[in-house]
Short mmCIF file of C-alpha atoms and ligand atoms in Angstrom, two decimals:
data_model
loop_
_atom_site.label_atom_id
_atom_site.label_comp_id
_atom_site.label_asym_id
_atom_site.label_seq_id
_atom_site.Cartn_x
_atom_site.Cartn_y
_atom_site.Cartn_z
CA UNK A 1256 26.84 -25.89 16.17
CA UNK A 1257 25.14 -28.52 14.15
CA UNK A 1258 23.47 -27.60 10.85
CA UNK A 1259 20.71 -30.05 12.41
CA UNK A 1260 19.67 -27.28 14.58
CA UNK A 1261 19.12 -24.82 11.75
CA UNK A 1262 16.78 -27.19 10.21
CA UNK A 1263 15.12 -27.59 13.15
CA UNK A 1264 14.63 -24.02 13.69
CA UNK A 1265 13.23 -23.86 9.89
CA UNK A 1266 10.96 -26.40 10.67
CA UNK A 1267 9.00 -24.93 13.55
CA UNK A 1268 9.10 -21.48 11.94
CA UNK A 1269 7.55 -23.06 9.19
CA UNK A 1270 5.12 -24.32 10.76
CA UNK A 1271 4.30 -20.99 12.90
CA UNK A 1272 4.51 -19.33 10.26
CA UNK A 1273 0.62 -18.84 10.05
CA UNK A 1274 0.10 -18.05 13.44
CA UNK A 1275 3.23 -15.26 13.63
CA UNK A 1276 1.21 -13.85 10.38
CA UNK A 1277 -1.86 -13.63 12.47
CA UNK A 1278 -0.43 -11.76 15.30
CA UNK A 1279 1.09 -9.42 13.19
CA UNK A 1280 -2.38 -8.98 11.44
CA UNK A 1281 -4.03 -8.58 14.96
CA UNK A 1282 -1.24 -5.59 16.07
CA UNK A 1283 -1.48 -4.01 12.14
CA UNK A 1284 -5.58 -3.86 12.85
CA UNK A 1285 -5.00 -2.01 16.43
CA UNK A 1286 -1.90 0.06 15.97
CA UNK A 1287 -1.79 2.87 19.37
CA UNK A 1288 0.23 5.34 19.31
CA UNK A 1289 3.89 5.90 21.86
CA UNK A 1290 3.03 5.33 25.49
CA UNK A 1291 -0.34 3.97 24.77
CA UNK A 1292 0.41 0.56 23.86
CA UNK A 1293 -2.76 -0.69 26.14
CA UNK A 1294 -4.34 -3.60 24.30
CA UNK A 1295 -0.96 -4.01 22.04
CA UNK A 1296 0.29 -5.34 25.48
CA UNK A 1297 -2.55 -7.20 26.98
CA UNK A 1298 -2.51 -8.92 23.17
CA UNK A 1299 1.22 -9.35 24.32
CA UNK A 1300 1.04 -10.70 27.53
CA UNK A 1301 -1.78 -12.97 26.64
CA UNK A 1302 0.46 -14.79 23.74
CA UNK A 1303 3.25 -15.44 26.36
CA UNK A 1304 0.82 -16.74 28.99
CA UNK A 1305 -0.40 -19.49 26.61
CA UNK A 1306 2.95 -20.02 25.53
CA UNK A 1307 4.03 -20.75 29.58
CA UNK A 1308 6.55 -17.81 29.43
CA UNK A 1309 7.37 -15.99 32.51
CA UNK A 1310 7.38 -11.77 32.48
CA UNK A 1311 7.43 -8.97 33.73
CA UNK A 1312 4.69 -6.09 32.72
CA UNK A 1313 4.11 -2.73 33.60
CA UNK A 1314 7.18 -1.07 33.35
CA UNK A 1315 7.29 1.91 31.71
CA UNK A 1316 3.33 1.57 31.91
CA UNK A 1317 2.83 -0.82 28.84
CA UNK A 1318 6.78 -2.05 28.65
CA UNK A 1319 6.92 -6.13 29.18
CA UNK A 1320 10.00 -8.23 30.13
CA UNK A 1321 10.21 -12.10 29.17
CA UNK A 1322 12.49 -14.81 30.13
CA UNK A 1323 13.07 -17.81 28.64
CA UNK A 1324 15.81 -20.31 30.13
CA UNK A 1325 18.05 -22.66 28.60
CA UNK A 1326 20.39 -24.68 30.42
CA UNK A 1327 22.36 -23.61 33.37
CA UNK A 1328 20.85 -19.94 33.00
CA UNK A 1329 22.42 -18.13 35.25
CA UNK A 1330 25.64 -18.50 32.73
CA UNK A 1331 25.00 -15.98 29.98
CA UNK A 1332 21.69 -13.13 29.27
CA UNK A 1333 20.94 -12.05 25.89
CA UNK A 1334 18.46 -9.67 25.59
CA UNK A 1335 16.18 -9.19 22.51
CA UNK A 1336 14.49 -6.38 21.56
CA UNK A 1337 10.97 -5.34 20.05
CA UNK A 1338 9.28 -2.03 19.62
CA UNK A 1339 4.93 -2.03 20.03
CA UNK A 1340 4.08 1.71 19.02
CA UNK A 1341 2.52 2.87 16.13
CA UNK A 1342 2.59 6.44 14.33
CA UNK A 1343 -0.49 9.38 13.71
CA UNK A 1344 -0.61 8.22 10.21
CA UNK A 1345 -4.07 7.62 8.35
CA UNK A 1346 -3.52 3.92 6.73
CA UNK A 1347 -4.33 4.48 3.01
CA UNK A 1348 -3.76 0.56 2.55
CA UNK A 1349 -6.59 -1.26 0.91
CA UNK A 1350 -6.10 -4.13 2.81
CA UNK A 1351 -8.33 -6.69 5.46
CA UNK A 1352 -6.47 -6.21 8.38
CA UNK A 1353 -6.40 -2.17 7.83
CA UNK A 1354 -6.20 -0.05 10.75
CA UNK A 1355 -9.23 0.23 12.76
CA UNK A 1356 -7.55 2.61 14.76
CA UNK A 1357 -8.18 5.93 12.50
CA UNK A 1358 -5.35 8.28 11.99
CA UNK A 1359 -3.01 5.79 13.73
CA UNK A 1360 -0.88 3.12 11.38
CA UNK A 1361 1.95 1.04 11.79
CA UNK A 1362 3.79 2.41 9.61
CA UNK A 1363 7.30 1.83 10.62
CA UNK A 1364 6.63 -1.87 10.94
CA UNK A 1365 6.48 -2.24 14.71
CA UNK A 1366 3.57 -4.91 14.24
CA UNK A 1367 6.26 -7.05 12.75
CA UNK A 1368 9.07 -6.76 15.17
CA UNK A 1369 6.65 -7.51 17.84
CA UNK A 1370 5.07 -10.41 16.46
CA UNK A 1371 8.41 -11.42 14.82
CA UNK A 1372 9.55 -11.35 18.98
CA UNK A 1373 6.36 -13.53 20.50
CA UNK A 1374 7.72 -15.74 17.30
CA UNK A 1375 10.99 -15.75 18.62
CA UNK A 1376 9.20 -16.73 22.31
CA UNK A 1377 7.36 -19.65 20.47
CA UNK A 1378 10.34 -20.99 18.87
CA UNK A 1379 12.71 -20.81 21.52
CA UNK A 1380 10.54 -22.22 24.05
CA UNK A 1381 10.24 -25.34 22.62
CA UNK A 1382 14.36 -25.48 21.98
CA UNK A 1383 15.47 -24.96 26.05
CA UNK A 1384 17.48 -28.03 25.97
CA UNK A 1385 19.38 -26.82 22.91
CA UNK A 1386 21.24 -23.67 24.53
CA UNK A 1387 22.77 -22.35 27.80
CA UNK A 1388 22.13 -19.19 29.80
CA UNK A 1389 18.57 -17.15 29.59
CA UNK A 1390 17.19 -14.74 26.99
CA UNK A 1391 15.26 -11.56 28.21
CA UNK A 1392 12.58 -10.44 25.57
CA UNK A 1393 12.09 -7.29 25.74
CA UNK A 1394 8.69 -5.46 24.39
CA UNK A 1395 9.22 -1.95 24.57
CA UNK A 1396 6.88 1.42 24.29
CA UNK A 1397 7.27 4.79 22.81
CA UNK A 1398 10.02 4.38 19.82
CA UNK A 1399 8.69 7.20 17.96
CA UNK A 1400 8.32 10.11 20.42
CA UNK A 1401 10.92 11.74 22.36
CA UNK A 1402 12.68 10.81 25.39
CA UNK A 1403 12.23 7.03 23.63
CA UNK A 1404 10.82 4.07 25.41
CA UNK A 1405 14.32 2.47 25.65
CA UNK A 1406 15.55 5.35 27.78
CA UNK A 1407 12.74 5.60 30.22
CA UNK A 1408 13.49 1.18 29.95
CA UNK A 1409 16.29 1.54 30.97
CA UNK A 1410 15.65 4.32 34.06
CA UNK A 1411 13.51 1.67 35.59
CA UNK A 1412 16.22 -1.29 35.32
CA UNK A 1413 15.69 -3.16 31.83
CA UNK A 1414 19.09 -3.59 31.83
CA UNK A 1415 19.36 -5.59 35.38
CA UNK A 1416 18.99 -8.65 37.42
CA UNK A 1417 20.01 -9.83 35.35
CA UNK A 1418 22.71 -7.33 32.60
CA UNK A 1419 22.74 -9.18 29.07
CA UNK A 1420 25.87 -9.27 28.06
CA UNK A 1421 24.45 -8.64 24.29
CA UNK A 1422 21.25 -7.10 23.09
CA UNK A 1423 19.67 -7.26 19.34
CA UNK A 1424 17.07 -5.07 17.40
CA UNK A 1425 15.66 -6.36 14.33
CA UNK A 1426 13.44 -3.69 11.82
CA UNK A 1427 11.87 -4.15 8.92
CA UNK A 1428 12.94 -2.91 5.97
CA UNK A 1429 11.51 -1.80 2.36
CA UNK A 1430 14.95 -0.80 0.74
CA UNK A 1431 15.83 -4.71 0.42
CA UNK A 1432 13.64 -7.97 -0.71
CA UNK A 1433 11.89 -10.57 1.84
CA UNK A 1434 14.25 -13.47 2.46
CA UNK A 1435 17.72 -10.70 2.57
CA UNK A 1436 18.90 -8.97 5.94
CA UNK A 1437 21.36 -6.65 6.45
CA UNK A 1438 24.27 -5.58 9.19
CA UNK A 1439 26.66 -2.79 9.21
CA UNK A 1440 29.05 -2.99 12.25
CA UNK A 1441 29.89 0.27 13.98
CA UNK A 1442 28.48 3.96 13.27
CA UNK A 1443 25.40 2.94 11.41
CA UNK A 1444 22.35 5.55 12.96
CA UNK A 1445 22.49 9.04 13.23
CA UNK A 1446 21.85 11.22 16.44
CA UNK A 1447 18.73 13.34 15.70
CA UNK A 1448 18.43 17.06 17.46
CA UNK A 1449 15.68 19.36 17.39
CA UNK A 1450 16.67 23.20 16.42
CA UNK A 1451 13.98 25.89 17.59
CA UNK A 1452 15.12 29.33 16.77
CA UNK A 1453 13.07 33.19 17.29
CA UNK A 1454 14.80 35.79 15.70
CA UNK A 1455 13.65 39.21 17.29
CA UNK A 1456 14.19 42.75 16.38
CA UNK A 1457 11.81 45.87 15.98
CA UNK A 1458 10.12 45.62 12.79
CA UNK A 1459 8.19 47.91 10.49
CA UNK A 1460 7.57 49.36 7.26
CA UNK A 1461 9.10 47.38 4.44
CA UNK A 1462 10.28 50.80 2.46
CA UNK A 1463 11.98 52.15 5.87
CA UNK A 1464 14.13 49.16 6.76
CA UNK A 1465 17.07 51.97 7.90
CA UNK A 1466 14.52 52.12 10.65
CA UNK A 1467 13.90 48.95 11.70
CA UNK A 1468 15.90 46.03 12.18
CA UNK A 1469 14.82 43.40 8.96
CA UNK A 1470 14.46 40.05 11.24
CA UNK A 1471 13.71 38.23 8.21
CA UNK A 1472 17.28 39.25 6.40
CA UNK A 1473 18.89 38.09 9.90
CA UNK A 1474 17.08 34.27 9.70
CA UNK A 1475 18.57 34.15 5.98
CA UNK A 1476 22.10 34.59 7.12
CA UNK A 1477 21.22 32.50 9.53
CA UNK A 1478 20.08 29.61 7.80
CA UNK A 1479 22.64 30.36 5.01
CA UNK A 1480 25.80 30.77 7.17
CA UNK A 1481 24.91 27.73 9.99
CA UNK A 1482 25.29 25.59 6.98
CA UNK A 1483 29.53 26.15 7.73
CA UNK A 1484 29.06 24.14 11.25
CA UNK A 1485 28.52 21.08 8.54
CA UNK A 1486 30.80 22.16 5.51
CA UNK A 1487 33.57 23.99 7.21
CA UNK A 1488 34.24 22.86 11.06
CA UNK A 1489 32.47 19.42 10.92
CA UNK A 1490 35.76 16.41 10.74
CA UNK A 1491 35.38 14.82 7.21
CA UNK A 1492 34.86 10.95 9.33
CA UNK A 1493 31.84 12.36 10.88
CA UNK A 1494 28.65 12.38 8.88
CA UNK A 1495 26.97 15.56 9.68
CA UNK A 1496 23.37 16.84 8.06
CA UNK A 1497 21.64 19.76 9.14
CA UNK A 1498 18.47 21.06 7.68
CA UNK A 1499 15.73 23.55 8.08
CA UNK A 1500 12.24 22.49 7.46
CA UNK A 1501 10.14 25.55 8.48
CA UNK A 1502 10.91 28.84 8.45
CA UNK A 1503 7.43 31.82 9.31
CA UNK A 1504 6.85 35.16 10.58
CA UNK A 1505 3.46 36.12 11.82
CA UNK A 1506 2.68 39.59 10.83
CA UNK A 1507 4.70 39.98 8.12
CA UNK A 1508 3.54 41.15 4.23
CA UNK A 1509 5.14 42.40 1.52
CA UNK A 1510 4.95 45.64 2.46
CA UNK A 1511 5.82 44.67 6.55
CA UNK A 1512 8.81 43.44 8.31
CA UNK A 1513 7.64 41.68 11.06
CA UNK A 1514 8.74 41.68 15.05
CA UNK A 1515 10.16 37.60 14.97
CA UNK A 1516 10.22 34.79 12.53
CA UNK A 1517 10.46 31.22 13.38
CA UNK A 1518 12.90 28.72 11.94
CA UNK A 1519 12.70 24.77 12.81
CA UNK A 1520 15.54 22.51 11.68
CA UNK A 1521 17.20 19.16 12.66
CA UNK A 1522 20.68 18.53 13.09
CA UNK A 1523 21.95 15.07 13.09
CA UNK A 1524 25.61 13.71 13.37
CA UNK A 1525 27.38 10.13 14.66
CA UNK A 1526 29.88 11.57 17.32
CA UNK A 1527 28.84 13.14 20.69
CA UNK A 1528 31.89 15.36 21.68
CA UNK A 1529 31.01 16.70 17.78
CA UNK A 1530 27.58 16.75 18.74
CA UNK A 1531 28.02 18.92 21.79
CA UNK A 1532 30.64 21.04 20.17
CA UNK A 1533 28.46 21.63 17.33
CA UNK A 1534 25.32 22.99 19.28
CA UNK A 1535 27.47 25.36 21.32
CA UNK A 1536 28.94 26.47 18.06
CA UNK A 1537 25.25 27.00 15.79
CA UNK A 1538 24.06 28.93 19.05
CA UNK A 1539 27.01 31.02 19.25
CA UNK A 1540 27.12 31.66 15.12
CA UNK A 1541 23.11 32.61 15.11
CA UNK A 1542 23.18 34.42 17.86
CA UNK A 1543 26.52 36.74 16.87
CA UNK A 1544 25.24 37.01 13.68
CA UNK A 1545 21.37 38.27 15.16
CA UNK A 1546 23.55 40.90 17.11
CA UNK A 1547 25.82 41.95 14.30
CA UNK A 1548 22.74 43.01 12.27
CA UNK A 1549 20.83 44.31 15.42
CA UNK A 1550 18.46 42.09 16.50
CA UNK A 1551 18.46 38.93 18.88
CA UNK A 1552 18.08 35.15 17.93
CA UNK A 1553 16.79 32.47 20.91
CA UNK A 1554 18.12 29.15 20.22
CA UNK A 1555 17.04 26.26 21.77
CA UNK A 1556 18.51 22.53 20.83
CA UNK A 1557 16.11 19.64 21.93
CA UNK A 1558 18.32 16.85 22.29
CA UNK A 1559 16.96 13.51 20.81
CA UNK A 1560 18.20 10.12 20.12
CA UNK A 1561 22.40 9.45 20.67
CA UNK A 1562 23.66 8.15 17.55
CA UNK A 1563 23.59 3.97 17.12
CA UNK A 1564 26.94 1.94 17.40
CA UNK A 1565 26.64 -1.82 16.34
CA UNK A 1566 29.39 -2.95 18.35
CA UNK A 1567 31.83 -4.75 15.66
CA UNK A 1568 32.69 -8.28 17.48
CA UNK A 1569 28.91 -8.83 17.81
CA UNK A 1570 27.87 -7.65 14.75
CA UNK A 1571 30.72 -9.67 13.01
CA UNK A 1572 28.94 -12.89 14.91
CA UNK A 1573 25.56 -11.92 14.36
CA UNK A 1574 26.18 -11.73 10.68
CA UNK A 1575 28.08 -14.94 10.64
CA UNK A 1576 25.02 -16.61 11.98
CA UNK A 1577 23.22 -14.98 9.17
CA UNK A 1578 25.26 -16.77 6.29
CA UNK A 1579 25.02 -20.01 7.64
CA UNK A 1580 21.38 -19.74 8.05
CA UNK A 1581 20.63 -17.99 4.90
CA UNK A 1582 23.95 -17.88 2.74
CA UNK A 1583 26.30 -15.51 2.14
CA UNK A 1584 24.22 -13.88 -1.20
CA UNK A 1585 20.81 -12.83 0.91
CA UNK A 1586 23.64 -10.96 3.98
CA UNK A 1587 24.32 -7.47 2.86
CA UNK A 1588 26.16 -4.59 4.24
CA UNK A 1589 23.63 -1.63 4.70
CA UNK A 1590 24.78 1.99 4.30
CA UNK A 1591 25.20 4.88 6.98
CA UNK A 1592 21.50 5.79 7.55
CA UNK A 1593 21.15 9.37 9.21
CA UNK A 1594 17.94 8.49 10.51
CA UNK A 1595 17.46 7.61 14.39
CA UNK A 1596 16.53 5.31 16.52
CA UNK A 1597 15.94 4.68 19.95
CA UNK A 1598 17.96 1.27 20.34
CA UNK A 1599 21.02 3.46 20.61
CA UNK A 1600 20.55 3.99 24.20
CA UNK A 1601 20.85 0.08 25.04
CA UNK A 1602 23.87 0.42 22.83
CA UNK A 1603 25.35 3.26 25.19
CA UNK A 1604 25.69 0.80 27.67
CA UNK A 1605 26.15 -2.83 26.49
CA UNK A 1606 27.39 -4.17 22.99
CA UNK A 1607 24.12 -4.16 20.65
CA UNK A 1608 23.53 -5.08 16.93
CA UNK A 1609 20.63 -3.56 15.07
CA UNK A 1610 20.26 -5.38 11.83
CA UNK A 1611 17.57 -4.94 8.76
CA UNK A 1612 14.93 -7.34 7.51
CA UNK A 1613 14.25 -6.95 3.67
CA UNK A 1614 10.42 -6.82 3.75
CA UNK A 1615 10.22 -5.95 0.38
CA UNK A 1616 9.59 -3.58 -2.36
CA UNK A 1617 6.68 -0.74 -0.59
CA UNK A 1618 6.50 2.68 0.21
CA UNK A 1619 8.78 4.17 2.36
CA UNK A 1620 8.53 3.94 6.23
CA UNK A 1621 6.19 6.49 7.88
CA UNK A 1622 4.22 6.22 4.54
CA UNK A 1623 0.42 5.80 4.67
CA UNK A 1624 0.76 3.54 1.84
CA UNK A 1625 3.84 1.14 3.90
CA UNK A 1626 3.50 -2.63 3.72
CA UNK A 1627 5.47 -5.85 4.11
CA UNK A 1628 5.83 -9.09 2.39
CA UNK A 1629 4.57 -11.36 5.01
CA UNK A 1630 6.67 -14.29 4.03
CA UNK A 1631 9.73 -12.40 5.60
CA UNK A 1632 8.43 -12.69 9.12
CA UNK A 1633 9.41 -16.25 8.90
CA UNK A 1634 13.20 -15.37 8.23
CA UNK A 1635 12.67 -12.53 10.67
CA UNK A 1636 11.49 -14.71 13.93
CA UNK A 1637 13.92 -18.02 12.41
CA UNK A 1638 17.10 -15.68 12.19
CA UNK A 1639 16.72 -13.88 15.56
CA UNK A 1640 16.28 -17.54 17.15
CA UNK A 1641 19.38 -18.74 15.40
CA UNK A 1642 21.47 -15.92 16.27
CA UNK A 1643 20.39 -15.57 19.75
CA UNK A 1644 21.09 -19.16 20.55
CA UNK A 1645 24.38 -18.77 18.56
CA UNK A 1646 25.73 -16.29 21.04
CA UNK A 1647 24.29 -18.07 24.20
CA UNK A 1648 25.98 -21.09 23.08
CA UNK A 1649 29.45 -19.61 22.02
CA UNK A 1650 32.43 -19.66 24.87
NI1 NI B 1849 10.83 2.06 13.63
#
């Protein structure tokens, strides 16, 4: 494809540039939280109808499909892929477009990926001529809270009439400057379960515990010995973490063993026959050791978020696109990340590439203090054009 169509890209992203910023500013000032994106959608559905652009709204309540069509579109779908909620944070930015939304932020950058994606709309509509097949914008709810707006998406046919043959997620991110992205092909995200146990046993005076049975001695081994799923049974190419975050009794003292304590953990891995395996085998290992010391332990796994896949020929292509719009030295290979995210489902069932935005140097994501460098919303809505019309146009 002819460097002539970068340039042109460049050009109207340029000149956008002002009015992406804007948006973003508008969805930063009214962040709402999973589910209830309300006016972060009507904002959304009034930018494509001045921009001409067909959709479809209401699905998953606030969800929006767009389609823009090139050429003979019935040849090729690529779907693209943008996230609207925002997260129970209080925004502790001094800044004029601060939340006005109290206790509610974007603070995982979901402002940008969905003005970066009306960007996207804005660019691509005026380019039609320049590529085959149809894209399918997709503005999605709920990222943040369990079962994941892509899943529920998905239930209520995202992903038909028609399939994409690809799909790409773009997300901000702090770790690298504006004007860099990044790819990783294959494993890249973690899965992400939720670990609820109750240990139980008849408690009782601290001094007598050859009376009682000491629940709180049973959720140590517990939390001590689990740690072997990970160190001892998990295979050394699977990343595994687990962790325990909150561990409490109530009626314990010093002087009192109490009835049942609490413990909260997550465990996270990249594999799902390890995944599976593993939960039967933490159940099983808390549970025998709970008996062995007389007491009981209730276990209960809340599944979350399959682990992300960037499938490797279009993640290869993607980043290819990349270089030759930015150069080789602002492309970098990103690291395992045993976070989550909710773009894995699309990956489950079509090839997908989830790549990083530098958005420079802030606080970390989910941070009441997180901010981007605006200037990379320009390199986030002209890359996502470029590649998208890259794989359109390929054979
Ligand atoms: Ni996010």
């Amino acid at each position: 494809m002819s460097n002539s169509l970068v340039e042109k890209i460049k050009q109207i992203t340029a000149n956008n540039h002002s009015s992406v910023v804007q948006n973003r500013r508008w969805l930063h000032q009214h962040p709402e939280l999973s589910f209830e994106e309300i006016h972060t959608s009507q904002f959304i559905q009034n930018r494509l109808n001045e921009l001409g652009i067909e959709f479809t709204k209401g699905i998953v309540k606030t969800g929006i499909v767009a389609f823009i069509k090139g050429r003979n579109p019935e040849k090729k779908t690529i779907a693209l892929r943008a996230d609207m909620d925002a997260l129970p944070i209080l925004e502790e930015n001094d800044i004029s477009y601060k939340s006005q939304n109290d206790g509610v932020m974007h603070a995982c950058g979901h402002d940008v990926h969905s003005a970066s994606l009306l960007g996207v709309a804005e660019v691509l509509s005026q380019l039609t001529q320049e590529f085959e097949g149809t894209l399918k914008l997709i503005f999605q709810p709920g990222e943040e809270k369990l079962p994941g707006g892509a899943s529920l998406m998905i239930k209520e046919g995202v992903l038909e009439n028609p399939t994409p043959q690809a799909i790409l997620g773009q997300h901000v991110f702090p770790d690298l400057p504006a004007g860099k992205v990044g790819f990783r092909s294959g494993m890249y995200m973690a899965s992400c379960d939720e670990l609820y146990l109750t240990v139980k046993g008849k408690g009782g005076h601290a001094a007598l515990p050859h009376k009682f049975t000491d629940t709180v001695l049973i959720a140590c081994e517990i939390i001590s010995s689990l740690q072997q799923i990970v160190s001892r049974k998990a295979r050394p190419d699977i990343p595994s973490v687990l962790s325990f975050g909150k561990i409490n009794s109530t009626g314990g003292a010093t002087n009192i063993i109490p009835d049942e304590v609490k413990i909260e953990g997550t465990f996270r891995t990249m594999n799902e026959e390890w995944r599976t395996e593993a939960h039967e085998a933490m159940v099983e290992l808390a549970q025998g050791i709970a008996k062995s010391m007389g007491g009981t332990c209730e276990f209960e796994v809340r599944k979350g978020y399959p682990f992300l896949k960037n499938d490797e020929t279009l993640t290869g292509r993607a980043k290819e696109a990349a270089i030759q719009y930015i150069g080789k030295e602002n492309v970098v290979e990103l690291d395992l990340r045993m976070t989550g995210e909710d773009f894995s489902y699309y990956t489950q069932s079509l090839p997908g590439c989830f790549y990083r935005l530098g958005t420079g140097d802030s606080s970390g994501l989910h941070t009441p203090t997180f901010n981007v460098d605006e200037s990379s919303l320009e390199l986030g809505v002209g890359l996502m054009s470029w590649i998208a019309i890259n794989l359109l146009n390929e054979q």
